[in-house]
Amino acid sequence: MRVWRQLADLIGQHGSAALITVHEVKGSAPREVGAHIVVRPDGAFHGTIGGGQLEFRMLDIARDMLRGGRGAARIVDQALGPDLGQCCGGRVKILIETFDGRDLEDIKPLVDSEAHGVFEVECRLDQGRVIRDLSSAVGDDKATQWRETHGEARTPVLIFGAGHVGRALALALAPLPFSVRWLDDREDAFPGHVPANVAAVRMQDPVGEIAQADPRSLILVMTHDHPLDMAITAAALGRDFPYVGLIGSDTKRARFEKRFRELGLSEARIRSLVCPIGIPGIVAKEPAVIAASVVAQLLQVRERGALDSKFSPPVPANDKTAP
């Protein structure tokens, strides 16, 4: 969730909104520092700080603060075990703030920065309100009381192919921290609407797309044409992407491997290919099931720090995606 965009939109639509932030964590807690909820004046909300009694209590406080109008920020120091009966048993400090139209000008730079990824702000209290300055503009400010990190580090994904599985994947990746470039060479291949984190592109030069791709990209190949699959996959294996996945069966993989060797690709790069795609143990072939399995695999790659180190692909599931 783009927190500042959401906050600005709700202020524009409803006149005010509250922001709940996990400010500090000691011991075990349901969410990490920086987790957020944005709350509307009618009590509806977006985001989570982990659910359970902690979230319910903080939402009640935020709603009460909104009813009182824009005012001073509040930090709630909450023990999870003895106070709330939550088994994680740690301790958290939760920052709760209220905003209205007077804050939109100050929020705008945060909205703009959020659109470009991760950024830091320096924070201080002034008459009970939290003042946030972009770190790049302020530097080492002696008045800073704490720093916050905002925005999402989105992992780039290239999906080649807008068939049934490609469409299911684009939808499955929509709420997750990925930035998707979705490619197909056919006219009218894409649906009329795509998720906000997806760019649908009429593909002119598939090998050129691979050549220009961010080296951190995760590559998924599932076009309507096996020779095209071959060309794209060979180009992708020619670079050191952390993940290259090809839709297909063990038989398709064996045929492609023979051609890859003829093209001079190294055995190490050929072995790195994930085909069949998806996590082991899921054998259903419905597009939505394949997409869920593949997305779980991409999340594993992301969690393993594959964007900063070499990725050793998981053992593929058995023949679940043969076109």
C-alpha positions as a printed Julia matrix, in Angstrom:
323×3 Matrix{Float64}:
   0.0     0.0     0.0
   1.22    3.48   -0.85
   0.45    4.99    2.52
   0.83    8.69    1.73
  -1.11    8.4    -1.52
  -3.88    6.61    0.35
  -3.85    9.22    3.11
  -3.99   12.13    0.64
  -6.82   10.49   -1.3
  -8.89    9.91    1.84
  -8.39   13.5     3.0
  -9.51   14.69   -0.43
 -12.58   12.45   -0.39
 -13.6    12.6     3.29
 -11.96   15.72    4.69
  -9.75   13.96    7.22
  -7.98   10.68    7.99
  -5.82    9.07   10.66
  -2.52    7.24   10.31
  -1.55    4.4    12.66
   2.13    3.39   12.56
   4.14    0.74   14.38
   6.74    3.09   15.84
   8.87    0.76   17.97
   9.02   -2.99   18.66
  10.63   -4.87   21.53
  10.5    -8.65   21.47
   7.94  -10.52   19.4
   5.16   -8.53   17.71
   2.64   -9.22   14.93
   4.13   -6.61   12.57
   7.4    -4.81   12.02
   8.31   -1.16   12.57
   6.77    0.93    9.81
   3.59   -1.12    9.34
   0.62    1.21    8.8
  -3.14    1.56    8.85
  -4.91    4.52    7.26
  -8.31    5.2     8.84
 -11.3     7.03    7.35
 -13.59    9.27    9.42
 -16.39    6.68    9.13
 -14.13    4.07   10.74
 -13.26    2.09    7.61
  -9.54    1.46    7.18
  -6.81    0.25    4.84
  -3.74   -1.75    5.88
  -2.92   -3.7     9.04
  -0.62   -3.7    12.04
  -1.21   -7.4    12.61
  -4.85   -7.82   13.53
  -6.08   -9.07   16.87
  -6.67   -7.04   20.0
  -3.76   -4.67   19.34
  -5.24   -3.57   16.02
  -8.78   -3.32   17.41
  -7.63   -1.11   20.28
  -5.53    1.2    18.1
  -8.4     1.59   15.64
 -10.72    2.58   18.47
  -8.23    5.23   19.61
  -7.78    6.53   16.05
 -11.54    6.81   15.56
 -11.89    8.73   18.82
  -9.09   11.09   17.75
 -10.78   11.69   14.38
 -14.04   12.56   16.1
 -12.11   15.2    18.06
 -10.68   16.76   14.9
  -7.11   17.32   13.82
  -4.94   17.44   16.92
  -1.72   16.32   18.57
  -0.16   12.97   17.75
  -0.32   10.22   20.33
   2.16    7.43   21.08
   0.61    4.39   22.77
   3.02    2.12   24.67
   1.4    -1.31   24.62
   2.48   -4.62   26.19
   1.01   -7.4    24.06
   0.92  -10.26   26.55
  -0.4    -9.01   29.91
  -2.48   -6.15   28.48
  -4.0    -7.78   25.41
  -3.51  -11.52   25.87
  -1.63  -11.84   22.58
   0.75  -14.78   22.6
   3.59  -12.95   20.82
   4.26  -11.3    24.18
   6.44   -8.39   23.07
   5.95   -4.67   23.52
   5.17   -2.03   20.91
   4.83    1.69   20.63
   2.14    2.8    18.21
   2.09    6.31   16.73
  -1.39    7.64   15.89
  -1.86   10.91   13.95
  -4.8    12.8    12.48
  -4.74   14.87    9.29
  -7.04   17.13    7.32
  -6.89   19.44    4.31
  -4.37   21.73    6.02
  -1.8    18.93    5.75
  -2.09   18.18    2.04
   0.71   20.56    1.02
   3.1    18.88    3.5
   2.0    15.41    2.43
   2.54   16.04   -1.3
   6.37   15.6    -1.27
   5.89   12.31    0.56
   3.35   11.16   -2.03
   5.78   12.06   -4.83
   8.71   10.27   -3.15
   6.61    7.2    -2.44
   5.85    6.82   -6.15
   9.55    6.26   -6.81
  10.26    3.59   -4.19
  11.88    3.58   -0.76
  12.83    6.85    0.94
  13.68    8.17    4.4
  12.26   11.06    6.37
  13.55   12.83    9.46
  10.87   13.34   12.1
  10.44   15.71   15.0
   7.59   16.88   17.2
   6.4    20.48   16.99
   3.49   21.46   19.23
   2.38   17.86   19.33
   2.39   17.39   15.55
   4.89   15.17   13.72
   6.95   17.18   11.22
   8.53   15.1     8.45
  11.38   16.27    6.23
  12.9    14.3     3.4
  16.35   13.16    4.52
  17.99   14.15    1.24
  16.83   17.72    1.79
  17.68   17.98    5.47
  20.81   15.94    6.0
  22.01   15.36    9.55
  19.48   17.48   11.36
  20.29   17.88   15.08
  16.6    18.42   15.78
  15.68   15.01   14.38
  14.08   12.81   17.03
  13.68    9.72   14.85
  13.81    8.56   11.26
  11.23    6.64    9.27
  11.54    4.58    6.11
   8.63    4.73    3.71
   7.72    3.28    0.33
   8.02   -0.19   -1.12
  11.05   -1.81   -2.73
   9.3    -3.47   -5.66
  10.92   -6.42   -7.38
  10.81   -6.15  -11.2
   9.06   -9.01  -13.01
   8.83   -9.58  -16.77
   5.98  -11.81  -17.93
   6.21  -12.84  -21.58
   2.77  -13.97  -22.72
  -0.81  -12.8   -22.14
  -2.56  -16.15  -22.26
  -4.65  -17.65  -19.48
  -1.72  -18.16  -17.09
  -0.22  -14.77  -17.88
  -3.52  -13.1   -17.05
  -3.86  -15.05  -13.82
  -0.31  -14.09  -12.86
  -0.88  -10.39  -13.51
  -3.88  -10.49  -11.16
  -2.1   -12.58   -8.52
   0.85  -10.16   -8.44
  -1.39   -7.08   -8.17
  -1.39   -6.66   -4.36
   2.23   -7.74   -3.88
   5.57   -5.84   -3.88
   6.36   -6.45   -7.55
   6.57   -4.14  -10.54
   5.37   -6.06  -13.6
   6.18   -5.53  -17.27
   3.71   -7.71  -19.18
   4.63   -8.42  -22.79
   2.88   -9.98  -25.77
   3.32   -9.51  -29.53
  -0.34  -10.06  -30.44
  -2.82   -7.27  -31.07
  -5.59   -7.1   -28.46
  -3.83   -9.69  -26.27
  -4.37   -7.75  -23.05
  -7.55   -7.13  -21.06
  -9.07   -3.66  -21.02
  -7.86   -2.98  -17.49
  -4.67   -4.1   -15.74
  -3.54   -3.69  -12.11
  -1.77   -0.48  -11.1
   1.62   -2.23  -10.74
   1.42   -3.76  -14.24
   2.53   -2.17  -17.52
   1.04   -4.02  -20.51
   3.34   -3.65  -23.53
   2.88   -4.72  -27.16
   6.16   -6.56  -27.69
   8.23   -5.64  -30.72
  11.66   -7.02  -29.83
  11.59   -9.77  -27.18
  15.34  -10.31  -27.12
  15.81   -6.56  -26.83
  13.47   -6.55  -23.84
  15.73   -9.07  -22.15
  18.85   -7.08  -23.04
  17.41   -3.89  -21.52
  15.87   -5.5   -18.42
  16.95   -4.57  -14.91
  19.48   -7.23  -13.78
  17.33   -7.82  -10.67
  14.36   -8.87  -12.81
  12.5   -12.14  -12.39
  11.68  -13.57  -15.83
   8.62  -15.68  -16.69
   8.23  -17.06  -20.22
   4.8   -18.35  -21.33
   4.05  -17.14  -24.85
   1.72  -18.67  -27.43
   4.67  -19.94  -29.5
   7.38  -22.5   -28.61
  10.09  -21.0   -30.88
   9.42  -17.63  -29.27
   9.63  -19.23  -25.83
  12.97  -20.73  -26.89
  14.42  -17.41  -28.09
  13.33  -15.46  -25.02
  14.48  -18.11  -22.56
  17.87  -18.5   -24.26
  18.39  -14.74  -24.13
  17.38  -14.65  -20.47
  19.73  -17.5   -19.54
  22.49  -15.6   -21.32
  22.26  -13.02  -18.53
  22.56  -13.59  -14.8
  18.97  -12.95  -13.71
  18.1   -14.34  -10.27
  15.11  -16.26  -11.67
  14.2   -17.48  -15.15
  11.02  -19.57  -15.31
   9.6   -21.32  -18.37
   6.08  -22.71  -18.52
   6.07  -26.33  -19.61
   6.7   -29.95  -18.73
   9.85  -31.97  -18.07
   9.65  -33.07  -21.7
   9.62  -29.47  -22.94
  12.54  -28.69  -20.67
  14.59  -31.61  -22.07
  13.99  -30.44  -25.65
  14.91  -26.88  -24.81
  18.03  -27.92  -22.91
  19.35  -29.71  -26.01
  18.96  -26.51  -28.02
  20.51  -24.39  -25.27
  23.65  -26.56  -25.34
  23.82  -26.18  -29.1
  23.71  -22.43  -28.58
  26.67  -22.65  -26.18
  24.92  -21.83  -22.9
  26.78  -23.1   -19.85
  25.51  -26.07  -17.88
  25.24  -23.86  -14.8
  22.9   -21.44  -16.54
  20.85  -24.26  -18.05
  20.46  -25.85  -14.61
  19.3   -22.51  -13.22
  16.2   -22.6   -15.42
  12.99  -23.2   -13.47
  10.8   -25.49  -15.57
   8.18  -26.59  -14.7
   7.4   -23.4   -12.8
   5.84  -23.19   -9.36
   6.51  -24.7    -5.96
   6.65  -28.5    -5.54
   3.6   -30.45   -4.5
   0.96  -28.45   -6.4
  -0.04  -30.35   -9.52
  -3.35  -28.77  -10.57
  -3.25  -27.06  -13.95
  -5.94  -24.4   -13.6
  -4.43  -20.99  -14.45
  -5.29  -19.47  -11.06
  -3.68  -22.4    -9.23
  -0.54  -22.21  -11.37
  -0.39  -18.46  -10.75
  -0.69  -18.91   -6.98
   2.1   -21.5    -7.02
   4.37  -19.33   -9.16
   3.76  -16.23   -7.05
   4.67  -18.21   -3.93
   7.9   -19.19   -5.67
   8.68  -15.59   -6.61
   8.1   -14.54   -3.01
  10.57  -17.23   -1.92
  13.14  -15.77   -4.31
  12.52  -12.31   -2.92
  12.74  -13.47    0.7
  15.99  -15.3     0.09
  17.67  -12.1    -0.93
  17.99  -13.33   -4.49
  18.26   -9.77   -5.81
  21.6    -9.37   -4.08
  23.02  -12.88   -4.55
  22.79  -15.83   -6.85
  19.62  -17.86   -6.71
  19.59  -21.63   -6.53
  16.19  -22.58   -7.95
  13.91  -24.92   -6.02
  13.19  -28.44   -7.15
  10.42  -28.0    -9.72
   7.0   -29.52   -9.33
   6.11  -32.41  -11.6
   4.81  -31.56  -15.07
   2.09  -29.22  -13.94
   2.22  -26.53  -16.59
   2.6   -28.29  -19.92
   0.92  -26.18  -22.56
